[in-house]
Coordinates of C-alpha atoms in Angstrom, one line a residue:
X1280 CA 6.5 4.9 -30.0
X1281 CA 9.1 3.2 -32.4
X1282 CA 12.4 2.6 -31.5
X1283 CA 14.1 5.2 -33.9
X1284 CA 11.5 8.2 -31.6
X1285 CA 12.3 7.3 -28.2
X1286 CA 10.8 9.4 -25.5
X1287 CA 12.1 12.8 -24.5
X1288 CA 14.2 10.8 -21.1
X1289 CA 15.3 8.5 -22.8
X1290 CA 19.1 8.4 -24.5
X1291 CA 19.7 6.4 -27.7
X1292 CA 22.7 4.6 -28.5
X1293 CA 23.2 2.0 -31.3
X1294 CA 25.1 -0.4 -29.0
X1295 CA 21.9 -2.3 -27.0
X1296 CA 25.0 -3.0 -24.2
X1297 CA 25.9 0.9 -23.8
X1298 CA 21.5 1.4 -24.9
X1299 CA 21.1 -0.2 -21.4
X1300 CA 22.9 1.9 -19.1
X1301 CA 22.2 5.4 -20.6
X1302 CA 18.5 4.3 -19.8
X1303 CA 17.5 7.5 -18.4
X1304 CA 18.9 11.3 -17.8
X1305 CA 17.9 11.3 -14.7
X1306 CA 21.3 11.2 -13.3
X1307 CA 22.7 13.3 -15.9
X1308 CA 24.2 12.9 -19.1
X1309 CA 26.4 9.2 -19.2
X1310 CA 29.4 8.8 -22.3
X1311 CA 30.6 6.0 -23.4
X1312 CA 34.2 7.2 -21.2
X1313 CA 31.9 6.5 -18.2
X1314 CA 31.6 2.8 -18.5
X1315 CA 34.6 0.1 -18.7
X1316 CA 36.3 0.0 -22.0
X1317 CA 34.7 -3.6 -22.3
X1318 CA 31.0 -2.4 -22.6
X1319 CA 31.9 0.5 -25.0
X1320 CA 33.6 -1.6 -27.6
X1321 CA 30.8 -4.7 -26.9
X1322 CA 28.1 -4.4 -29.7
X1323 CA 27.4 -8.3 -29.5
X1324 CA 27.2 -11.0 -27.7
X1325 CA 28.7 -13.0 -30.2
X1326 CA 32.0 -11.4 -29.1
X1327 CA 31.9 -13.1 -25.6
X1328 CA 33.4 -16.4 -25.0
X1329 CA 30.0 -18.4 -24.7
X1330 CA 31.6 -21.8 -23.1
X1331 CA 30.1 -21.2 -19.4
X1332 CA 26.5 -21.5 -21.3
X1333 CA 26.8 -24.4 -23.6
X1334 CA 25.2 -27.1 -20.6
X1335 CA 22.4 -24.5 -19.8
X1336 CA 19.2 -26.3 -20.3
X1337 CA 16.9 -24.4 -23.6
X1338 CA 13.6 -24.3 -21.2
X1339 CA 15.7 -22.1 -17.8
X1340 CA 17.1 -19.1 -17.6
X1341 CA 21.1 -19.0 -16.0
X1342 CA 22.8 -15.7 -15.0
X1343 CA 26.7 -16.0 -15.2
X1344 CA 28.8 -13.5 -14.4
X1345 CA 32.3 -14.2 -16.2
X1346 CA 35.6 -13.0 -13.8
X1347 CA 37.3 -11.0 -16.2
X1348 CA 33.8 -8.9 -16.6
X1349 CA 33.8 -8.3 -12.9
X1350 CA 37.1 -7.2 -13.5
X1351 CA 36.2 -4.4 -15.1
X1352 CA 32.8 -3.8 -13.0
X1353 CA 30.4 -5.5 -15.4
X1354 CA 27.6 -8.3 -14.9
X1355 CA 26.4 -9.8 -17.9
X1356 CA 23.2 -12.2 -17.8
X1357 CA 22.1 -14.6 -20.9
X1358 CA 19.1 -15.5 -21.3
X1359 CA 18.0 -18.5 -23.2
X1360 CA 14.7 -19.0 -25.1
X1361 CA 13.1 -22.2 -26.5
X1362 CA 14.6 -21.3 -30.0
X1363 CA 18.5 -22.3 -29.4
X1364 CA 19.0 -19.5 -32.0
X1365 CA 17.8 -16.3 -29.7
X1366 CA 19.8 -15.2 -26.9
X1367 CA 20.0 -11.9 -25.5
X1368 CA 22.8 -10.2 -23.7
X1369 CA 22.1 -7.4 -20.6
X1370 CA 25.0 -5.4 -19.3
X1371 CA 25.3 -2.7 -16.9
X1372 CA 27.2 -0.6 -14.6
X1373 CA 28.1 -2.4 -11.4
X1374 CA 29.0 1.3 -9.8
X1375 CA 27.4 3.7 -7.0
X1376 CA 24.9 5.0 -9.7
X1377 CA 21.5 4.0 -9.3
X1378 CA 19.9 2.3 -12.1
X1379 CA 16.0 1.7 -10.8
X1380 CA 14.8 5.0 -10.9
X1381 CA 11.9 6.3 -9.1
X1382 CA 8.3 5.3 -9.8
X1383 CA 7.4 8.7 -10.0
X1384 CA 9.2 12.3 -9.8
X1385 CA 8.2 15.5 -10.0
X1386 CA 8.0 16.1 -14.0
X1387 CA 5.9 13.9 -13.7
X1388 CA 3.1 15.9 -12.5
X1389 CA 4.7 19.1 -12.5
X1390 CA 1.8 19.9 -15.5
X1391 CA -1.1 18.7 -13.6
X1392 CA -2.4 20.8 -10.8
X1393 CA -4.5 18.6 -9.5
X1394 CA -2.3 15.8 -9.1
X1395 CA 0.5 18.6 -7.5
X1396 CA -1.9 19.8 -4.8
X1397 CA -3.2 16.3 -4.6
X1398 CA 0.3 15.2 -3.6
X1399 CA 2.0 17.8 -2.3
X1400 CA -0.6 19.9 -1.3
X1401 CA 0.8 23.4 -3.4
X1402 CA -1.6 24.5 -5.8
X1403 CA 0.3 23.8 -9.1
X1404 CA 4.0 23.0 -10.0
X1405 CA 4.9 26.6 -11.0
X1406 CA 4.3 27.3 -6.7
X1407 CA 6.1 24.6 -6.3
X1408 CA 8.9 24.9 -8.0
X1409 CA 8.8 28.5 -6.5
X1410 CA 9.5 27.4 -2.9
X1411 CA 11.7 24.5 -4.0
X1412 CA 13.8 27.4 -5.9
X1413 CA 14.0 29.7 -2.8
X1414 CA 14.8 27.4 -0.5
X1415 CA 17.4 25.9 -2.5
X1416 CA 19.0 29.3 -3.9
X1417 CA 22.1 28.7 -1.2
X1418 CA 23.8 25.2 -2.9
X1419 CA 26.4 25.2 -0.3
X1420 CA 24.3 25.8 2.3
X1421 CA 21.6 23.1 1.1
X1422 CA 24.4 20.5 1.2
X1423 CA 25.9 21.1 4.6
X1424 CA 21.9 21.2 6.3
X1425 CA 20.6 18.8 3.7
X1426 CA 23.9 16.3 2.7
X1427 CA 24.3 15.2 -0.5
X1428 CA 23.7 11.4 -1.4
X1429 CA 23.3 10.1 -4.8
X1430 CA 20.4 8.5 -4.6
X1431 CA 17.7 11.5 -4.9
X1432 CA 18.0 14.5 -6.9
X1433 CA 17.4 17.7 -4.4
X1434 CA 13.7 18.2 -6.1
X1435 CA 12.8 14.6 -5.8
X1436 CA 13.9 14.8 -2.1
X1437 CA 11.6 17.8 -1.3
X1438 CA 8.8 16.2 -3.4
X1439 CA 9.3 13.2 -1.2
X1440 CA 9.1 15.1 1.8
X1441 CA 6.1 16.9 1.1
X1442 CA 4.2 13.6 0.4
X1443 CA 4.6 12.3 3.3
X1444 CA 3.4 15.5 5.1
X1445 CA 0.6 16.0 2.8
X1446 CA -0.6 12.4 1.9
X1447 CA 0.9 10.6 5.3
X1448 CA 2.2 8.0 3.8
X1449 CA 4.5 5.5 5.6
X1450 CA 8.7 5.4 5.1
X1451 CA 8.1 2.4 4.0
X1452 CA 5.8 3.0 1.3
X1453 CA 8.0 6.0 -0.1
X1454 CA 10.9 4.2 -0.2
X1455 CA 9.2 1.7 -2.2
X1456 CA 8.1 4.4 -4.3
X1457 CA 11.6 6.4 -4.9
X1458 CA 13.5 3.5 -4.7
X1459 CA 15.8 3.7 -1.7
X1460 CA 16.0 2.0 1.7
X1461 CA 13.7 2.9 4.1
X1462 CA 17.0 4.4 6.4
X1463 CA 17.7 6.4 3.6
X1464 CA 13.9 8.1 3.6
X1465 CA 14.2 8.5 6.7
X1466 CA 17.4 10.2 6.8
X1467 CA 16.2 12.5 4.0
X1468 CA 12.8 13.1 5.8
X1469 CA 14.1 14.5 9.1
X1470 CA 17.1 16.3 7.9
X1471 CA 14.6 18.6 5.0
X1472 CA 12.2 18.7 8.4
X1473 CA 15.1 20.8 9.7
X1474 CA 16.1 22.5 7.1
X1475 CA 12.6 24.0 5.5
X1476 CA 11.8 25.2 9.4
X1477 CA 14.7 27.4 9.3
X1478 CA 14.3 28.4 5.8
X1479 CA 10.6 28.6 6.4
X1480 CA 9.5 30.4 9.1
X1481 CA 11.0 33.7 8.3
X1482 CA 8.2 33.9 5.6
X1483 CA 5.7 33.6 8.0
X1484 CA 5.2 37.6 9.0
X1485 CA 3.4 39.5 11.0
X1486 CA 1.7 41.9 9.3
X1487 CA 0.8 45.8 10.3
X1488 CA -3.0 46.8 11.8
X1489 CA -2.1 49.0 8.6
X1490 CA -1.5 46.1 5.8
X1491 CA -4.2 43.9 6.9
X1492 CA -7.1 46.8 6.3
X1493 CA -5.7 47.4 3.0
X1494 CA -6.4 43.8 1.9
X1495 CA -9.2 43.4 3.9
X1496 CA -12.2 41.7 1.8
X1497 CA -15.7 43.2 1.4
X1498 CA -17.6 41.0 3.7
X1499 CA -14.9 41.5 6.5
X1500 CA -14.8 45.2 6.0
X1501 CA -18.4 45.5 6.6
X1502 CA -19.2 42.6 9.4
X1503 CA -16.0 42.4 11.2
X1504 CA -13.8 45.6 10.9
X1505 CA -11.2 45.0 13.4
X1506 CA -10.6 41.4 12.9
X1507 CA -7.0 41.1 12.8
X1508 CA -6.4 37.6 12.5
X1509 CA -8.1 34.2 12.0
X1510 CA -7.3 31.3 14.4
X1511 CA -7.6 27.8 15.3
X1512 CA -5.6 24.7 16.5
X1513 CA -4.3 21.9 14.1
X1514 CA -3.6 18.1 15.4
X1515 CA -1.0 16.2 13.8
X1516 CA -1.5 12.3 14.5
X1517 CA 1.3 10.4 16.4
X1518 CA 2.2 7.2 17.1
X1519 CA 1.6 5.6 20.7
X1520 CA 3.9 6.8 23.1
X1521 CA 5.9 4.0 25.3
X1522 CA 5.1 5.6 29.0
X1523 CA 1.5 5.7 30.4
X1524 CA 2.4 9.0 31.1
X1525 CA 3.4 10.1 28.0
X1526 CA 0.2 8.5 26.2
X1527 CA -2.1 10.6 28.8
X1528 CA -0.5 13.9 27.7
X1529 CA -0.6 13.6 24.1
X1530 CA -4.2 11.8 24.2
X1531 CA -6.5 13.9 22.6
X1532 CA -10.4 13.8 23.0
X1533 CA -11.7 15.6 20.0
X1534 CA -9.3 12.9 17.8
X1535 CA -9.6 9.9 19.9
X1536 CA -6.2 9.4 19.7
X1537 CA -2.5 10.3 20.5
X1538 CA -2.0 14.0 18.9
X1539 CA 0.4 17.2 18.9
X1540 CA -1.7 20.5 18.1
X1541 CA -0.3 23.8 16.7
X1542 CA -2.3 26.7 16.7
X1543 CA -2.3 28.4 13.4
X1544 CA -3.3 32.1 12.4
X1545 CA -4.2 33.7 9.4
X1546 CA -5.2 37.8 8.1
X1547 CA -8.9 37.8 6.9
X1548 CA -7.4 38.1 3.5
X1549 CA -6.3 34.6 3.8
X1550 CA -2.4 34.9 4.2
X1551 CA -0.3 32.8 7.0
X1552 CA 0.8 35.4 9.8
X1553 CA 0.7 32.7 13.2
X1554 CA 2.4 29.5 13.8
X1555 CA 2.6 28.2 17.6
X1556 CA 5.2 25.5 19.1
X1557 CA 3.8 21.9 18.9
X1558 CA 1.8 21.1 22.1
X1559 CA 0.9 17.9 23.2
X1560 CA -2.5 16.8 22.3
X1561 CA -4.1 17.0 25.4
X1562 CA -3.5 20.5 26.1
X1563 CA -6.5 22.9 25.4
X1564 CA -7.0 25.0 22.6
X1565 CA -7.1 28.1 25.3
X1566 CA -4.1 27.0 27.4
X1567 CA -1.9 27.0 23.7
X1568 CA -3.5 30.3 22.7
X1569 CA -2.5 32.1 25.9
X1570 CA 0.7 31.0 26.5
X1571 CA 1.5 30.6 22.1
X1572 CA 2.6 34.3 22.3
X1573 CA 0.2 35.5 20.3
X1574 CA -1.7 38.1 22.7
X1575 CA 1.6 39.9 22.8
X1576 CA 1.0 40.4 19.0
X1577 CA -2.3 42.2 19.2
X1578 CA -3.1 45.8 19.9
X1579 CA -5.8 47.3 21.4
X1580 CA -9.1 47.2 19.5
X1581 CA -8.0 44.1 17.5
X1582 CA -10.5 41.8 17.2
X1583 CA -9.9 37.6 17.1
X1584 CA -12.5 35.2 15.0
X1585 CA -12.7 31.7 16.2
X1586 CA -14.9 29.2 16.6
X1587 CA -16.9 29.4 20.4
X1588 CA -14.2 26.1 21.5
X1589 CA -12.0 28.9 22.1
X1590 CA -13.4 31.3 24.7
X1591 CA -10.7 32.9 25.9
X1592 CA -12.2 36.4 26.4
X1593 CA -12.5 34.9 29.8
X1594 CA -9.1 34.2 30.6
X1595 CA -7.8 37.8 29.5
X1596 CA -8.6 41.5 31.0
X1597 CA -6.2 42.7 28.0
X1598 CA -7.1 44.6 24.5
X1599 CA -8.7 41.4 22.5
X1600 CA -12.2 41.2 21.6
X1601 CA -13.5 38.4 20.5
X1602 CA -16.0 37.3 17.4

């Protein structure tokens, strides 16, 4: 791509000194009223008083930062070459803006389904964007649960979020990615953790014996009638607890490891209708479906499918039959 085409994030400006702090929109739209007066009438660095570099040796490189540039917020850095006649002058914004931007945001993929659900673990961006958009609708509210920093646009801090739930990746590793501390991703992480469970879970519904035999499929109408809901327990990985005691109650067998497990339900059509509490990985599949609340849910004649781990037909006189 020539110089005269640059790409579609990319802002030009004929003065390479403003050219290198309108790098990216990413942050918005930047005039020239935004930087110091200096840097908007600077088109040269054969306008700066070059004394400070005369001793510089031709084969290093020396960074000075001149005090009546600070003065006005700006670093400048001259490089020197092997040909005394090329030298290069850098400046930028010394301000609360953020000039490394992220290694990767969500235009980035927001066009390839594969890498969205590979990521984040939606099927495509137009889903995403869906849920971002309705749980963001409320601005004010987003910013009171949420904050607002400068560091990570709102979409780019849900897109972070969602990656490390979908990929596990370490606060470390993310904030390498996105560019931020790592007390800033977590900060980010556990107060969107908040915020999409109570924006969240009042999607997760219930539906009627009514709703789920009109979308019943085929195979379910004519093997399992009266199914009313598909279940099974999930077990999220944590790390090693401190106290002994601690470590034996979230030590789960089937994993090997320290666990919390959810039970999760779903309508033989497919759609979410059951989330438990998290239980600590050591308590059984049976003791979380009994006491999760969800044989209050069920009527008589409804039927449950699960895999034979479960067998709680035993523990229960009430309405469920099991599959």
């Amino acid at each position: 791509m020539s110089p005269t085409s640059p790409g579609p994030h990319f802002i030009a400006h004929t003065s390479p000194a403003v050219s290198s702090v309108l790098l990216h929109d990413y942050f918005g739209p930047l005039t020239t009223a935004d930087l110091p007066a200096r840097v908007a009438v600077s088109t040269s660095v054969c306008e700066l008083d070059m004394e400070d570099c005369s001793t510089a040796n031709i084969s290093t490189q020396t960074s000075v930062a001149r005090p009546s540039m600070k003065e006005a917020g700006v670093n400048t850095v001259y490089q020197r070459s092997s040909d005394k006649s090329v030298q290069t002058n850098i400046e930028h914004v010394n301000s609360s803006t953020q000039c490394c931007l992220p290694t990767l945001v969500f235009e980035d993929i927001m066009d390839n389904k594969d890498k969205v659900n590979f990521y984040t673990g939606i099927p495509n961006g137009e889903t995403f964007q869906a849920i971002f958009d309705e749980v963001s609708n409320d601005r004010d509210h987003l910013k009171r649960e949420v904050g607002e920093r400068n560091h990570l646009r709102y979409i780019d801090e849900f897109f972070l979020v969602l990656m490390r739930l979908r990929c596990g990746l370490l606060l470390e590793d993310l904030a390498d990615r996105f560019r931020i501390s790592k007390t800033t991703c977590k900060q980010i992480f556990n107060k969107w953790i908040v915020f999409l469970h109570t924006n969240l879970v009042p999607l997760i519904v219930w539906p009627s014996r009514q709703q789920v035999n009109a979308a019943m499929p085929n195979d379910f109408r004519q093997l399992f009638p009266r199914t009313r809901i598909v279940i099974d327990c999930t077990e999220l990985f944590t790390h090693r607890p401190a106290s002994l005691v601690s470590q034996t109650l979230t030590y789960s067998h089937y994993k090997s490891t320290m666990t919390w497990k959810a039970l999760i339900g779903i309508t033989p059509h497919g759609v979410l209708s059951f989330v438990s509490d998290l239980w600590l990985g050591g308590v059984s599949d049976q003791q979380i479906t009994l006491r999760s609340g969800l044989l209050d849910k069920l009527e008589r004649g409804d039927a449950i499918m699960a895999d034979k781990g479960f067998e709680i037909s035993k523990f229960t006189t009430g309405p469920v039959c099991m599959n």
